[in-house]
Amino acid sequence: MYEKKDLKALKIAQKAREFNDSDLLNEAFVSQLINAPLPPLNLKEKEDLMQILNALISSKEAALLSK
């Protein structure tokens, strides 16, 4: 019949193909990463993560504006 696929994993694999990232091309591996239970983060870890994500977003915006 039909195999149910994880849409998030498919999108990540698609982006991995676009950026030639062979580590994230395996949909089963990406699905396991997405569904793996994560330990709770403390406040410092949350702040560090937000800082990293904001830096990534700023870098992407700067790259898009420079085109």
Coordinates of N, CA and C in Angstrom, one line a residue:
M1 N 0.8 -1.2 0.0 CA 0.0 0.0 0.0 C 0.9 1.2 0.0
Y2 N 0.4 2.2 0.7 CA 1.2 3.5 0.8 C 2.0 3.6 2.1
E3 N 3.2 4.1 2.0 CA 4.0 4.3 3.2 C 3.8 5.7 3.7
K4 N 3.5 5.8 5.0 CA 3.3 7.1 5.6 C 4.7 7.7 5.8
K5 N 4.9 8.9 5.3 CA 6.2 9.6 5.5 C 6.1 10.8 6.4
D6 N 7.2 11.1 7.1 CA 7.3 12.3 7.9 C 7.6 13.5 7.1
L7 N 6.6 14.5 7.0 CA 6.8 15.6 6.1 C 8.0 16.5 6.6
K8 N 8.2 16.6 7.9 CA 9.4 17.4 8.3 C 10.7 16.7 7.8
A9 N 10.8 15.4 7.9 CA 12.0 14.7 7.5 C 12.2 14.9 6.0
L10 N 11.1 14.9 5.2 CA 11.2 15.1 3.8 C 11.7 16.5 3.4
K11 N 11.2 17.5 4.2 CA 11.6 18.8 3.9 C 13.1 19.0 4.3
I12 N 13.5 18.4 5.4 CA 14.9 18.5 5.8 C 15.8 17.8 4.7
A13 N 15.4 16.7 4.2 CA 16.1 16.0 3.2 C 16.2 16.8 1.9
Q14 N 15.1 17.4 1.6 CA 15.1 18.3 0.4 C 16.1 19.4 0.5
K15 N 16.1 20.1 1.7 CA 17.1 21.2 1.9 C 18.5 20.6 1.9
A16 N 18.7 19.4 2.4 CA 20.0 18.8 2.5 C 20.5 18.6 1.0
R17 N 19.6 18.1 0.1 CA 20.0 18.0 -1.3 C 20.4 19.3 -1.9
E18 N 19.6 20.4 -1.6 CA 19.9 21.7 -2.1 C 21.3 22.2 -1.7
F19 N 21.7 21.9 -0.4 CA 22.9 22.4 0.1 C 24.0 21.3 0.1
N20 N 23.8 20.2 -0.6 CA 24.8 19.1 -0.7 C 25.3 18.6 0.7
D21 N 24.3 18.5 1.6 CA 24.7 18.0 2.9 C 24.3 16.5 3.0
S22 N 25.3 15.6 2.8 CA 25.0 14.2 2.7 C 24.6 13.6 4.1
D23 N 24.9 14.3 5.2 CA 24.6 13.8 6.5 C 23.1 13.7 6.8
L24 N 22.3 14.6 6.2 CA 20.9 14.7 6.4 C 20.0 14.2 5.3
L25 N 20.6 13.5 4.4 CA 19.8 12.9 3.2 C 19.0 11.7 3.6
N26 N 19.4 11.0 4.7 CA 18.7 9.8 5.1 C 17.4 10.1 5.8
E27 N 16.3 9.9 5.2 CA 15.0 10.3 5.8 C 14.7 9.5 7.1
A28 N 15.1 8.2 7.2 CA 14.9 7.5 8.4 C 15.7 8.0 9.6
F29 N 16.9 8.4 9.3 CA 17.8 9.0 10.3 C 17.2 10.3 10.8
V30 N 16.8 11.2 9.9 CA 16.3 12.5 10.2 C 15.0 12.3 11.0
S31 N 14.1 11.3 10.7 CA 12.9 11.1 11.4 C 13.2 10.7 12.9
Q32 N 14.2 9.8 13.0 CA 14.6 9.4 14.4 C 15.1 10.6 15.2
L33 N 15.9 11.5 14.5 CA 16.4 12.7 15.2 C 15.2 13.6 15.7
I34 N 14.3 13.8 14.8 CA 13.1 14.6 15.1 C 12.3 14.1 16.2
N35 N 12.1 12.8 16.2 CA 11.3 12.1 17.2 C 12.0 11.7 18.5
A36 N 13.3 11.9 18.6 CA 14.0 11.6 19.8 C 13.6 12.5 21.0
P37 N 13.4 11.9 22.1 CA 13.1 12.7 23.3 C 14.3 13.5 23.7
L38 N 14.0 14.8 24.0 CA 15.1 15.7 24.4 C 15.0 16.0 25.9
P39 N 16.1 16.1 26.6 CA 16.1 16.4 28.0 C 15.6 17.9 28.1
P40 N 15.0 18.3 29.2 CA 14.6 19.7 29.4 C 15.8 20.6 29.5
L41 N 15.6 21.8 28.9 CA 16.7 22.8 29.0 C 16.6 23.7 30.2
N42 N 17.7 24.1 30.7 CA 17.6 25.1 31.8 C 17.6 26.5 31.2
L43 N 17.4 27.5 32.0 CA 17.2 28.9 31.4 C 18.4 29.3 30.6
K44 N 19.6 29.0 31.1 CA 20.9 29.4 30.4 C 21.0 28.8 29.1
E45 N 20.6 27.5 29.0 CA 20.7 26.8 27.7 C 19.6 27.3 26.7
K46 N 18.5 27.7 27.2 CA 17.4 28.3 26.4 C 17.9 29.6 25.8
E47 N 18.5 30.4 26.7 CA 19.0 31.7 26.2 C 20.1 31.6 25.2
D48 N 21.0 30.6 25.4 CA 22.1 30.3 24.4 C 21.5 29.9 23.1
L49 N 20.5 29.0 23.2 CA 19.9 28.5 21.9 C 19.2 29.6 21.2
M50 N 18.5 30.5 21.9 CA 17.8 31.6 21.3 C 18.9 32.6 20.6
Q51 N 20.0 32.8 21.3 CA 21.0 33.6 20.7 C 21.6 33.0 19.4
I52 N 21.8 31.7 19.4 CA 22.3 31.1 18.2 C 21.3 31.2 17.1
L53 N 20.1 30.9 17.4 CA 19.0 31.0 16.3 C 18.9 32.4 15.8
N54 N 18.9 33.4 16.7 CA 18.8 34.8 16.2 C 20.0 35.1 15.3
A55 N 21.2 34.7 15.7 CA 22.4 34.9 14.9 C 22.2 34.3 13.5
L56 N 21.7 33.1 13.4 CA 21.5 32.4 12.2 C 20.5 33.1 11.3
I57 N 19.4 33.6 11.9 CA 18.4 34.3 11.2 C 18.9 35.6 10.7
S58 N 19.7 36.3 11.5 CA 20.3 37.6 11.1 C 21.3 37.4 9.9
S59 N 22.0 36.3 10.0 CA 23.0 36.0 8.9 C 22.3 35.7 7.6
K60 N 21.2 34.9 7.7 CA 20.4 34.6 6.5 C 19.8 35.9 5.9
E61 N 19.2 36.7 6.7 CA 18.7 38.0 6.2 C 19.7 38.8 5.6
A62 N 20.9 38.9 6.2 CA 22.0 39.7 5.6 C 22.4 39.1 4.3
A63 N 22.5 37.8 4.2 CA 22.9 37.2 2.9 C 21.8 37.4 1.8
L64 N 20.5 37.4 2.2 CA 19.5 37.6 1.2 C 19.5 39.1 0.7
L65 N 19.8 40.0 1.6 CA 19.8 41.4 1.3 C 21.0 41.7 0.4
S66 N 22.1 41.0 0.5 CA 23.3 41.2 -0.3 C 23.2 40.7 -1.7
K67 N 22.2 40.0 -2.0 CA 22.1 39.5 -3.4 C 21.7 40.5 -4.4

